[in-house]
mmCIF file of C-alpha atoms and ligand atoms in Angstrom:
data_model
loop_
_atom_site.group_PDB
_atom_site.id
_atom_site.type_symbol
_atom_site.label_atom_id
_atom_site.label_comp_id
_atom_site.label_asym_id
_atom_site.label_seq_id
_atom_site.Cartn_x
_atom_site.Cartn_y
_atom_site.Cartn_z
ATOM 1 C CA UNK J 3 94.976 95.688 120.336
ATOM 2 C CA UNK J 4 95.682 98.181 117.343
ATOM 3 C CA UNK J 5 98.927 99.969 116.684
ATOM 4 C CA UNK J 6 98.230 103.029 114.482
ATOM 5 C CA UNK J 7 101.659 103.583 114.056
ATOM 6 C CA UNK J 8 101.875 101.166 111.489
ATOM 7 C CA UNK J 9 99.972 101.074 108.346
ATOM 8 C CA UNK J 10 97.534 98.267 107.583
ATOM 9 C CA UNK J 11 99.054 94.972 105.877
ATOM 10 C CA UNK J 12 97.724 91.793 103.895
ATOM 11 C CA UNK J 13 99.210 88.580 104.057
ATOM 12 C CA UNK J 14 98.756 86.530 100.836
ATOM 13 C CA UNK J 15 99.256 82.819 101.759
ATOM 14 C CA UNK J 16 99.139 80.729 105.470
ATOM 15 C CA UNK J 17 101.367 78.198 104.965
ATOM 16 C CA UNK J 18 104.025 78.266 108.065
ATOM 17 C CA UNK J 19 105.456 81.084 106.626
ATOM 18 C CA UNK J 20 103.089 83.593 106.017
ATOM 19 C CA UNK J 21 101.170 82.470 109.312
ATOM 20 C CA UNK J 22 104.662 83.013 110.955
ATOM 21 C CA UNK J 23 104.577 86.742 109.326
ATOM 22 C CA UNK J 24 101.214 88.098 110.037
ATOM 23 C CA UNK J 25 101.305 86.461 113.610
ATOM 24 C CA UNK J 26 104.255 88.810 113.937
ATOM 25 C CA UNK J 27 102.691 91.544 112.708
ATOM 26 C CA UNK J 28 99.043 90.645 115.100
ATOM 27 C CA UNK J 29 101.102 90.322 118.112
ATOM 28 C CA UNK J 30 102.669 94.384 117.446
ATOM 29 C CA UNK J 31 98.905 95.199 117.207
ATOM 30 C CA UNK J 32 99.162 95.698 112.852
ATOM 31 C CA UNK J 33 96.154 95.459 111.759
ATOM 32 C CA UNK J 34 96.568 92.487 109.318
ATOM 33 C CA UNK J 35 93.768 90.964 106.859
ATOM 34 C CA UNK J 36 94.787 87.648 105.955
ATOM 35 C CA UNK J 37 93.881 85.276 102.848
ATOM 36 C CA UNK J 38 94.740 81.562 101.781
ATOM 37 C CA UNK J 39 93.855 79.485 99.127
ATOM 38 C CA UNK J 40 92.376 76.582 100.906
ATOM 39 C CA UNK J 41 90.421 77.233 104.427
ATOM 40 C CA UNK J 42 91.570 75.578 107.773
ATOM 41 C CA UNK J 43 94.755 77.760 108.006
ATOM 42 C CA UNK J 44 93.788 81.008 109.741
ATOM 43 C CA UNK J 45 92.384 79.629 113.522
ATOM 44 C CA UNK J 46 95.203 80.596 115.254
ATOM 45 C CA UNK J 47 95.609 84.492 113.225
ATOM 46 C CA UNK J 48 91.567 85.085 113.712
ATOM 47 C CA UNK J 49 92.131 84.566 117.536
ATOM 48 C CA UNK J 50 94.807 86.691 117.478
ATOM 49 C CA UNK J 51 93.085 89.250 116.214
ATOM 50 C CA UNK J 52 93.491 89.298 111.895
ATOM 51 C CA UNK J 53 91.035 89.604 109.651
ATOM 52 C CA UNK J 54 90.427 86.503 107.523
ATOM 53 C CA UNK J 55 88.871 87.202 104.160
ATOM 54 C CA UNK J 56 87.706 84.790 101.184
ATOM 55 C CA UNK J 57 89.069 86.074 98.047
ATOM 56 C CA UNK J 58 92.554 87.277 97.732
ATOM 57 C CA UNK J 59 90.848 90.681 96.149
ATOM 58 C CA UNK J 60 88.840 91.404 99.319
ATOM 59 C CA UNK J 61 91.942 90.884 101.290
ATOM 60 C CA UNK J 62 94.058 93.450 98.932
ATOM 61 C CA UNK J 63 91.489 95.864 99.982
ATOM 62 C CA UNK J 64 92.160 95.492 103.399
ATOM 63 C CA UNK J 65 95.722 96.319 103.049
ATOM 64 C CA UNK J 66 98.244 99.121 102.515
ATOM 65 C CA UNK J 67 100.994 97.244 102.136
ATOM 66 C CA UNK J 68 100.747 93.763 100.423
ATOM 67 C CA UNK J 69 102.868 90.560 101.690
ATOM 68 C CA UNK J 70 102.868 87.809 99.113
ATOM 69 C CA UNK J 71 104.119 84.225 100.288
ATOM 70 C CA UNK J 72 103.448 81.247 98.603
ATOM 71 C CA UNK J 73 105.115 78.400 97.703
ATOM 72 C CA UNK J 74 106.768 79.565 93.844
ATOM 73 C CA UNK J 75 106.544 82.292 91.438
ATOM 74 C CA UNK J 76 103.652 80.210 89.176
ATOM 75 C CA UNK J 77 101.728 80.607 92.618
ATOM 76 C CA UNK J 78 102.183 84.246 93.000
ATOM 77 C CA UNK J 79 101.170 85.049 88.910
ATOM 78 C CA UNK J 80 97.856 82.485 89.770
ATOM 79 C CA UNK J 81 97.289 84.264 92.445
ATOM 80 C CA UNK J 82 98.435 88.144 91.980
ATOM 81 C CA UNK J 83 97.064 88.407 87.866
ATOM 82 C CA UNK J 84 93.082 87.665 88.032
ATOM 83 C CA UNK J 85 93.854 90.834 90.778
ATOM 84 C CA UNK J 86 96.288 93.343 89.231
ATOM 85 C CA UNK J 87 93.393 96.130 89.067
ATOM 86 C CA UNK J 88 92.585 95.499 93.214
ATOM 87 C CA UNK J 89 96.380 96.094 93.106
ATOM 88 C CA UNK J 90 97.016 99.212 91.319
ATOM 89 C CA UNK J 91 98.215 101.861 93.482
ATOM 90 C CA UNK J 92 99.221 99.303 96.562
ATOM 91 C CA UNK J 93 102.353 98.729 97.782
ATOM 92 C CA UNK J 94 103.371 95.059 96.896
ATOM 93 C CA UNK J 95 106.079 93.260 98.915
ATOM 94 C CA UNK J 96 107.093 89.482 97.716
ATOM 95 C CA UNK J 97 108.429 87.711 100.319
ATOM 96 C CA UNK J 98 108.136 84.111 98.359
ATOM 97 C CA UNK J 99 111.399 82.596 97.684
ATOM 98 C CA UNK J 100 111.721 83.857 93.678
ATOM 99 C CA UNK J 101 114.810 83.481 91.953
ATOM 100 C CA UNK J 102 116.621 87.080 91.126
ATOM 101 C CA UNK J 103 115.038 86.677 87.336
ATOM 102 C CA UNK J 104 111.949 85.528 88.673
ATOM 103 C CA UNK J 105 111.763 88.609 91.316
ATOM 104 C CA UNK J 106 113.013 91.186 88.029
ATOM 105 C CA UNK J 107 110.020 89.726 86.593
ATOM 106 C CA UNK J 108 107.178 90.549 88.904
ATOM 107 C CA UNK J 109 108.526 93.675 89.402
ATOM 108 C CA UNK J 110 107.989 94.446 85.753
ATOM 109 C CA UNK J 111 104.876 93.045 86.078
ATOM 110 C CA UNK J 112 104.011 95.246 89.060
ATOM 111 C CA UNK J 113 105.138 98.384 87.390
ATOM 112 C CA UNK J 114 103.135 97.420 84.056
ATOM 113 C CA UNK J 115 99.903 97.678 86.577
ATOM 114 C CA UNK J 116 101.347 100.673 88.532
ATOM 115 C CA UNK J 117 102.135 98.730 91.430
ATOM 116 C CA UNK J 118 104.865 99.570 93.885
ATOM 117 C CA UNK J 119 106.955 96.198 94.132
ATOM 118 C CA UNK J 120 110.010 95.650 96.768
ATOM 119 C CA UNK J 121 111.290 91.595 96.947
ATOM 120 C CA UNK J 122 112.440 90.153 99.880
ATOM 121 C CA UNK J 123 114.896 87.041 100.792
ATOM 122 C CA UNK J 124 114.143 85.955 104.270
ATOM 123 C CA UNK J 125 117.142 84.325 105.836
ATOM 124 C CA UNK J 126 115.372 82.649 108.707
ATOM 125 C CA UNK J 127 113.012 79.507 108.907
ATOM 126 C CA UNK J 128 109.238 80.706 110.553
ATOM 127 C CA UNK J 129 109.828 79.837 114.485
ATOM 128 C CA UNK J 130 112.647 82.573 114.042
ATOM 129 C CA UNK J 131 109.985 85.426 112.799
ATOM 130 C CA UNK J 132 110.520 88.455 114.989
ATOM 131 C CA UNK J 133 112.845 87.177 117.019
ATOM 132 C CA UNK J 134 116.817 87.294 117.422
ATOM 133 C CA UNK J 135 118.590 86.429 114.503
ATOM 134 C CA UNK J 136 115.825 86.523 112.200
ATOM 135 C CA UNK J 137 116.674 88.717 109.304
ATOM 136 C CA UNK J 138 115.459 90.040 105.631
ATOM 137 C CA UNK J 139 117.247 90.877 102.929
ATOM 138 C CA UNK J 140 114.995 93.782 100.640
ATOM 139 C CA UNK J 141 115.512 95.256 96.843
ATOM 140 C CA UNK J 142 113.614 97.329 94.620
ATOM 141 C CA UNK J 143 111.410 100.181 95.637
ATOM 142 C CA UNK J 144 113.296 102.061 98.495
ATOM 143 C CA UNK J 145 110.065 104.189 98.951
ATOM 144 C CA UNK J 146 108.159 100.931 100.553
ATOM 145 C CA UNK J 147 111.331 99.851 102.142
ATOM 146 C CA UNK J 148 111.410 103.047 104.080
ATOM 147 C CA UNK J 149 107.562 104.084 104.400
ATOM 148 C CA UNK J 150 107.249 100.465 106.079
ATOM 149 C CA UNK J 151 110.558 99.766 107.547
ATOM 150 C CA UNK J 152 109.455 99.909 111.055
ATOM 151 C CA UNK J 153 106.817 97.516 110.373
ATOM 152 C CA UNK J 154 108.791 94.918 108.282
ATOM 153 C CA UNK J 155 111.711 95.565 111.621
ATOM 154 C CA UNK J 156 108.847 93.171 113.179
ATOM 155 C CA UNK J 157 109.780 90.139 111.346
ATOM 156 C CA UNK J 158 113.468 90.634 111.573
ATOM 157 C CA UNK J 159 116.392 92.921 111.090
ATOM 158 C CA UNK J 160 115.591 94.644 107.575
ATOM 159 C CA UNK J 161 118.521 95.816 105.017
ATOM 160 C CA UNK J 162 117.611 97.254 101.809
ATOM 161 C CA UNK J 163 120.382 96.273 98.984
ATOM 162 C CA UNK J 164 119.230 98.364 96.090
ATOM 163 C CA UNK J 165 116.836 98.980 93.335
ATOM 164 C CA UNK J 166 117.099 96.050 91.188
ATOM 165 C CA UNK J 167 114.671 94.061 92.437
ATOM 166 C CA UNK J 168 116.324 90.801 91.789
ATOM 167 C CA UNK J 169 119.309 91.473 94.233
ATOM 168 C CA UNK J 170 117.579 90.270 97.633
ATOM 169 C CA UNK J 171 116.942 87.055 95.649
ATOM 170 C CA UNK J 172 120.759 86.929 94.722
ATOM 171 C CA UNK J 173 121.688 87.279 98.030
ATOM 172 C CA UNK J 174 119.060 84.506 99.433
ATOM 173 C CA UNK J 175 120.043 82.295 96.931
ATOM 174 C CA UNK J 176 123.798 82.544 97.338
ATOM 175 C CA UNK J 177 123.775 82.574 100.710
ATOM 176 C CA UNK J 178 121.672 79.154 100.589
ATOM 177 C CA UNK J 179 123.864 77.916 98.196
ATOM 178 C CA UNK J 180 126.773 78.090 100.844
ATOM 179 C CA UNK J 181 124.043 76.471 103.068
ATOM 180 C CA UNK J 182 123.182 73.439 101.658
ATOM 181 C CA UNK J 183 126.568 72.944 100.480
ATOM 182 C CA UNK J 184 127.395 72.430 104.122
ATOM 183 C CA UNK J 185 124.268 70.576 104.632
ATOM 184 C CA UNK J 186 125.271 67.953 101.673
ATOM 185 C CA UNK J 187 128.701 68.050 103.370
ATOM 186 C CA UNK J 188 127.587 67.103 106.473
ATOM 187 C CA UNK J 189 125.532 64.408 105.606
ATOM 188 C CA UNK J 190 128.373 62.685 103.958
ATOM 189 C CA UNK J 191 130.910 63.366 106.290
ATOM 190 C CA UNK J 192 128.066 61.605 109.134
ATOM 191 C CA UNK J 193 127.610 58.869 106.239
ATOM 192 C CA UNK J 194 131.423 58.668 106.346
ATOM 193 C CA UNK J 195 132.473 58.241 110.235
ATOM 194 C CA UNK J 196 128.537 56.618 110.994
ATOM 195 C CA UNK J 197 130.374 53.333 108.432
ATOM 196 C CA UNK J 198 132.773 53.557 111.524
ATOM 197 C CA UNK J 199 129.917 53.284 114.423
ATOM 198 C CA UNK J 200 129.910 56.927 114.814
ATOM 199 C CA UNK J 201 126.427 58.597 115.615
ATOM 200 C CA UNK J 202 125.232 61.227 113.396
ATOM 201 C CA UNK J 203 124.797 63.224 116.793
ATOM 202 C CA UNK J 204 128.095 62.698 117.777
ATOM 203 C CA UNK J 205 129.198 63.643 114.532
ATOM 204 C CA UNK J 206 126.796 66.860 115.007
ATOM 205 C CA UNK J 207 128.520 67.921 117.693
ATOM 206 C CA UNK J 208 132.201 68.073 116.922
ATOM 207 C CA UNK J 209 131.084 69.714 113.130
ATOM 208 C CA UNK J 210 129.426 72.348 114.016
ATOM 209 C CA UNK J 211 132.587 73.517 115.736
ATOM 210 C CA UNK J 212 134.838 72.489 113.162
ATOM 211 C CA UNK J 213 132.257 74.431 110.809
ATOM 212 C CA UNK J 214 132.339 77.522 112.831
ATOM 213 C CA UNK J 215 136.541 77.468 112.624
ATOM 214 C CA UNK J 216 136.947 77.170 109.120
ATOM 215 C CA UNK J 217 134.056 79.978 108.832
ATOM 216 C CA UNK J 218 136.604 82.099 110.207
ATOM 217 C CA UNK J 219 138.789 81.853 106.681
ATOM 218 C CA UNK J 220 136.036 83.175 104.093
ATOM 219 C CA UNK J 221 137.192 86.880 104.443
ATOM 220 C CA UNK J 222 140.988 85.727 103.498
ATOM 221 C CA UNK J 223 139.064 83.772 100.899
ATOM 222 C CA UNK J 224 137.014 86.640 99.631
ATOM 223 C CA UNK J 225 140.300 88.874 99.634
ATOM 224 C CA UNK J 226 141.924 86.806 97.415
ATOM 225 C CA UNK J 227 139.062 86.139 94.855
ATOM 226 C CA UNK J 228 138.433 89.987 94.909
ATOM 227 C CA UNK J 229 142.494 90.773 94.222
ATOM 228 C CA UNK J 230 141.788 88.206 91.365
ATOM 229 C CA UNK J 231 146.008 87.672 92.077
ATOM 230 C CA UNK J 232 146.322 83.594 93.089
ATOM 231 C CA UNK J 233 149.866 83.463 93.142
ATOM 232 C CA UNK J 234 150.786 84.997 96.239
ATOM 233 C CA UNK J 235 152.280 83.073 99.021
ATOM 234 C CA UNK J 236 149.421 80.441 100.062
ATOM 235 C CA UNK J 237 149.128 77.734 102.686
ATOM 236 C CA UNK J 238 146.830 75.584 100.438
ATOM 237 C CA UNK J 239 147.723 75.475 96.477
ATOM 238 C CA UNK J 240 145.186 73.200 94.367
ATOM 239 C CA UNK J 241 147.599 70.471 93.615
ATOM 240 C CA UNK J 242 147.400 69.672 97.903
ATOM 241 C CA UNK J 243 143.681 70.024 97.833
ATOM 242 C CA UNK J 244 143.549 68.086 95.177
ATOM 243 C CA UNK J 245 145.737 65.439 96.687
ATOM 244 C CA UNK J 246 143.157 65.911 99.562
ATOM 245 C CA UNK J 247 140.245 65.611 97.828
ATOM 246 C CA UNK J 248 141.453 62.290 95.988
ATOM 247 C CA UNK J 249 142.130 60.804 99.312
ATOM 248 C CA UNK J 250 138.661 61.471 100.703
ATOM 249 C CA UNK J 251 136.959 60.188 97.371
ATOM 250 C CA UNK J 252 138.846 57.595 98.298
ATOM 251 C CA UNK J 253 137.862 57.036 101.680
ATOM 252 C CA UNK J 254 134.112 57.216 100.929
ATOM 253 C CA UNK J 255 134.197 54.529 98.328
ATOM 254 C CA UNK J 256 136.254 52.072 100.833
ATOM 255 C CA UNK J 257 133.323 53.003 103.474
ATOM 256 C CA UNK J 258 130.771 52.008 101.099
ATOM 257 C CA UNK J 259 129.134 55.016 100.563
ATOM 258 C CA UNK J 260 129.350 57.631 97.699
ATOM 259 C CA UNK J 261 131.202 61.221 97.399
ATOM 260 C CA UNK J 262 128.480 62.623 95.451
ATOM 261 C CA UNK J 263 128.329 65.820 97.641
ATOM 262 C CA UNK J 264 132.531 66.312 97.338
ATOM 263 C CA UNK J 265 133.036 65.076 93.469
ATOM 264 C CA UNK J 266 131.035 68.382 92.259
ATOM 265 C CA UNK J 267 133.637 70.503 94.363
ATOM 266 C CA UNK J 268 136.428 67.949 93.677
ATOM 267 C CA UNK J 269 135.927 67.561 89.815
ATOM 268 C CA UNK J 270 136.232 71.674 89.643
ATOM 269 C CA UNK J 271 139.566 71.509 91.496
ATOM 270 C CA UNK J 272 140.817 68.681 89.077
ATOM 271 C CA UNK J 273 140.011 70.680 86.145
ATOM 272 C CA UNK J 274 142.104 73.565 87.497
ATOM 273 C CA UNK J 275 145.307 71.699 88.114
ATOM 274 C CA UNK J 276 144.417 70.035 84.797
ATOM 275 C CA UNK J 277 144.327 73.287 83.234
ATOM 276 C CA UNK J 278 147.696 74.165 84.975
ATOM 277 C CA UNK J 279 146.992 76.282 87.923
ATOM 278 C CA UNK J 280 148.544 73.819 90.509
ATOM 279 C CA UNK J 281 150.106 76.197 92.044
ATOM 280 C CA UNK J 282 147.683 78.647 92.166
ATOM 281 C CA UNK J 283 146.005 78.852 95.843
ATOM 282 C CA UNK J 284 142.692 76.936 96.506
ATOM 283 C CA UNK J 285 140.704 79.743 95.805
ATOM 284 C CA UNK J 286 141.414 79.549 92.352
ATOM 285 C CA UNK J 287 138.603 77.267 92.383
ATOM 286 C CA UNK J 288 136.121 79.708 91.860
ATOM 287 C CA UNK J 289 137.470 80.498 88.232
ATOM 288 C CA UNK J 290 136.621 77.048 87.064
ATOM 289 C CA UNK J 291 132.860 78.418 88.184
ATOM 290 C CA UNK J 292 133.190 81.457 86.123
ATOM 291 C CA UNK J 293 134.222 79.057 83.192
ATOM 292 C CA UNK J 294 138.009 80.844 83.311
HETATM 293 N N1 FVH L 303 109.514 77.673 105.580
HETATM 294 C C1 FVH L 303 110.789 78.063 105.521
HETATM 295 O O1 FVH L 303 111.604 77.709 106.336
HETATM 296 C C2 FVH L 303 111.284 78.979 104.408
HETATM 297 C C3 FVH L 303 112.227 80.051 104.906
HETATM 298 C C4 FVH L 303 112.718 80.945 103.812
HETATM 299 C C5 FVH L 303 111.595 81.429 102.904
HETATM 300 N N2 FVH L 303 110.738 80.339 102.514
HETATM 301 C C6 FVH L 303 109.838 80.605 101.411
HETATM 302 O O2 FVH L 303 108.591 81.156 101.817
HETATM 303 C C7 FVH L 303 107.599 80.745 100.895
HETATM 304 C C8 FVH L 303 106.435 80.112 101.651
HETATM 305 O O3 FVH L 303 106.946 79.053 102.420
HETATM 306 P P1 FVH L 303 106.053 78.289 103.467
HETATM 307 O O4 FVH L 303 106.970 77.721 104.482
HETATM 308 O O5 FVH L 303 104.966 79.145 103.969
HETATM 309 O O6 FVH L 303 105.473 77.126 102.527
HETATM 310 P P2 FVH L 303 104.199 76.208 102.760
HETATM 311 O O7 FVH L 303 103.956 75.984 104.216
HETATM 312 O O8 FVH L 303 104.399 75.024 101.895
HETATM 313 O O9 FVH L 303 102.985 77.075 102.215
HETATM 314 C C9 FVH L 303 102.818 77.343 100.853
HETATM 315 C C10 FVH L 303 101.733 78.376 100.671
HETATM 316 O O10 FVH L 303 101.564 78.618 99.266
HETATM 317 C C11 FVH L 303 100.157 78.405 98.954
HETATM 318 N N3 FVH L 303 100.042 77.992 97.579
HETATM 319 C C12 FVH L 303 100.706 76.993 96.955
HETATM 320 N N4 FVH L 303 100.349 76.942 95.663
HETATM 321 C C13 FVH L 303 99.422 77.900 95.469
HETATM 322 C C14 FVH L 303 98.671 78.357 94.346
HETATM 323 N N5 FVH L 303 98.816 77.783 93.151
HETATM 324 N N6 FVH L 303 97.824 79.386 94.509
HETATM 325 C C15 FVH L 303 97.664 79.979 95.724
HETATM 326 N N7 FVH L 303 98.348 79.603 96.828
HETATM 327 C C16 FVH L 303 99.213 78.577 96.706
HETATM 328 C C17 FVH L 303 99.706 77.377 99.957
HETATM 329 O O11 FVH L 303 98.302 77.421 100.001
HETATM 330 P P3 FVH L 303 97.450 76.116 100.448
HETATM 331 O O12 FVH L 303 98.165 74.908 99.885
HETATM 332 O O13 FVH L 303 97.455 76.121 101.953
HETATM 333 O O14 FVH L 303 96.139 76.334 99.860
HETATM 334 C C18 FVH L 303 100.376 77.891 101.229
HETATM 335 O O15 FVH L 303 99.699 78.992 101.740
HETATM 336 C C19 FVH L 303 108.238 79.764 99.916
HETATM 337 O O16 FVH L 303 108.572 80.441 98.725
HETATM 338 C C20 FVH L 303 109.488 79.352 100.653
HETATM 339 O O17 FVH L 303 110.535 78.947 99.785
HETATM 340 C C21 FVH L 303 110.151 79.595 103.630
#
C-alpha cells in the first residue's frame, strides 16, 4: 500500500525507536527506505513494506525528508558527515535525543551543506508511536515542519516551538528533568516505606495518585516564579519545607537507606533560608538554581 499524499521519508537508525517511527510511517502507506548500521534490524519494516538499503547514502536517496535516530549526537556526525553532499538540498529532521547546544549545532552544520534541518524532542517511549498520547515537540525550519506536518502527525501530535533549533531539545530535556526527578523520588520514597514491609507495588499505587494531586499546584507554582514577587501570602514558606525536608532526611537515614534523591532538592532549600529568605514561599527555591 502507497499513500501519495505524503512525500517519501528515510529513517536513519533501527534501534526501537526508529523501527517504532518508520513502522508508523509503513503502516499510513509512506513510502519509507530504511538504513542501520549493523544488519538483523529491518525483518519486521521489509515485511511491512520499507525499503531496506546498505549504505546510509543510498538510503538518503530514497528520501525526501530525512529522519535521523540514533543513539547520541557523535552517532549522528559518524553517520550524517562522510554524507553531507547525498544531503544537500534534503530536508533533514533529527529526532535523536541532542541536547539544545548539540541540536544548534547540527543545524549549523546542516545549513553549512545547504541542508534544511528541523530537531525534534519526542515525549513518548516507541510502543506509544502513533498512538494516543504520543507527542513531538519540533524547532528550527518551519518550512519542513509545515511541508511534512501531516506526515510527522503519524507519529504523534506535532507542535512547532520556533526557529532556534535548540528549543525542542530544551523542552525534552526540561520536561525529563521533571521526569526523572519523580522517578528518583519514587524510588526512594518505595526504598523508604519497602524498610517498613511495604511493596514497591503497593507503594505504586497510592503515588501515582498522590503524584497526580500535587501536579495540580505547578501552575500556582509557575505564577509565582513568573511574578518573581515571593512574599505574598503563602501556605508553604522555606523555613517549613525546610523543617520538612530535615525530618525526611531524617527518616531515611533511621530506615537505613540514603536521601540521595531529596538532599540535592533539600541542600538548595537550606541555602535559601541560609541566605535569609525563610520567609519567602517554597518557590523561592528556584532562585538558588539561577545562582540568586
Ligand atoms: N527509546 C525511548 O524510549 C526513547 C524515547 C525518547 C527519545 N529517545 C531517543 O531516541 C534515540 C534512539 O533511541 P532508541 O530507543 O532507538 O535507541 P537504541 O534502541 O539503543 O538504538 C540506537 C540506534 O543508534 C545506532 N547507533 C549507535 N551508535 C551508532 C553509530 N556510531 N553509528 C551509527 N549508528 C549508531 C544503533 O545502531 P546499531 O547498534 O543497531 O548498529 C541503533 O540503530 C536516542 O537518542 C534516544 O535518547 C528514545
Amino acid at each position: 500500500m502507497t499513500n501519495t499524499q505524503h512525500g517519501p521519508v528515510t529513517v536513519l537508525g533501527l534501534g526501537a525507536m526508529g523501527s517504532a517511527l518508520a513502522l508508523a510511517f509503513r503502516k499510513a502507506g509512506v513510502v519509507t527506505t530504511v538504513w542501520n548500521r549493523s544488519p538483523g534490524k529491518d525483518t519486521e519494516l521489509v515485511a511491512a513494506g520499507a525499503v531496506s538499503v546498505a549504505t546510509a547514502g543510498a538510503a538518503v536517496r530514497g528520501g525526501e525528508l530525512v529522519v535521523v535516530v540514533l543513539l547520541d549526537h557523535a552517532s549522528v556526525h559518524e553517520t550524517l558527515d562522510p554524507i553531507a553532499a547525498e544531503l544537500t538540498g534534503k530536508q533533514l529532521l533529527n529526532l535523536t535525543s541532542t541536547s539544545p547546544e548539540q541540536s544548534r549545532e547540527l543545524a549549523g552544520w546542516a545549513t553549512a551543506h545547504g541542508i534544511e534541518f528541523l530537531d525534534g524532542g519526542i515525549m513518548a517511549v516507541p510502543a506509544m508511536i502513533g498512538a494516543e498520547g504520543s507527542s513531538i515537540l519540533y524547532s528550527g525550519s518551519e518550512t519542513v515542519f509545515t511541508a511534512h506536518r501531516p506526515t510527522l502527525e503519524l507519529l504523534g501530535s506535532a507542535e512547532f516551538f520556533g526557529s532556534d533549533p535548540g528549543l525542542a531539545a530544551q523542552w525534552d530535556f526540561s520536561l525529563l528533568t521533571v521526569m526523572y526527578t519523580m522517578f528518583g523520588g519514587f524510588f526512594q520514597g518505595a526504598a523508604l516505606v519497602g524498610a517498613a514491609g511495604v511493596s514497591a507495588s503497593e507503594f505504586a499505587a497510592r503515588a501515582s495518585n498522590w503524584v497526580a494531586a500535587m501536579a495540580q499546584s505547578l501552575p500556582a507554582f509557575g505564577r509565582i516564579i513568573d511574578s518573581g514577587d515571593y512574599t505574598g501570602e503563602v501556605s508553604q514558606d522555606l523555613v517549613f519545607t525546610k523543617t520538612a525536608l530535615d525530618t525526611l532526611r531524617q527518616s531515611a537515614s533511621d530506615a537505613g537507606i540514603t536521601a540521595e534523591p531529596l538532599a540535592g532538592f533539600a541542600d538548595l532549600v537550606d541555602h535559601q533560608v541560609a541566605d535569609g529568605h525563610g520567609s519567602a514561599a517554597f518557590a523561592r527555591t528556584i532562585e538558588a538554581l539561577r545562582g540568586n
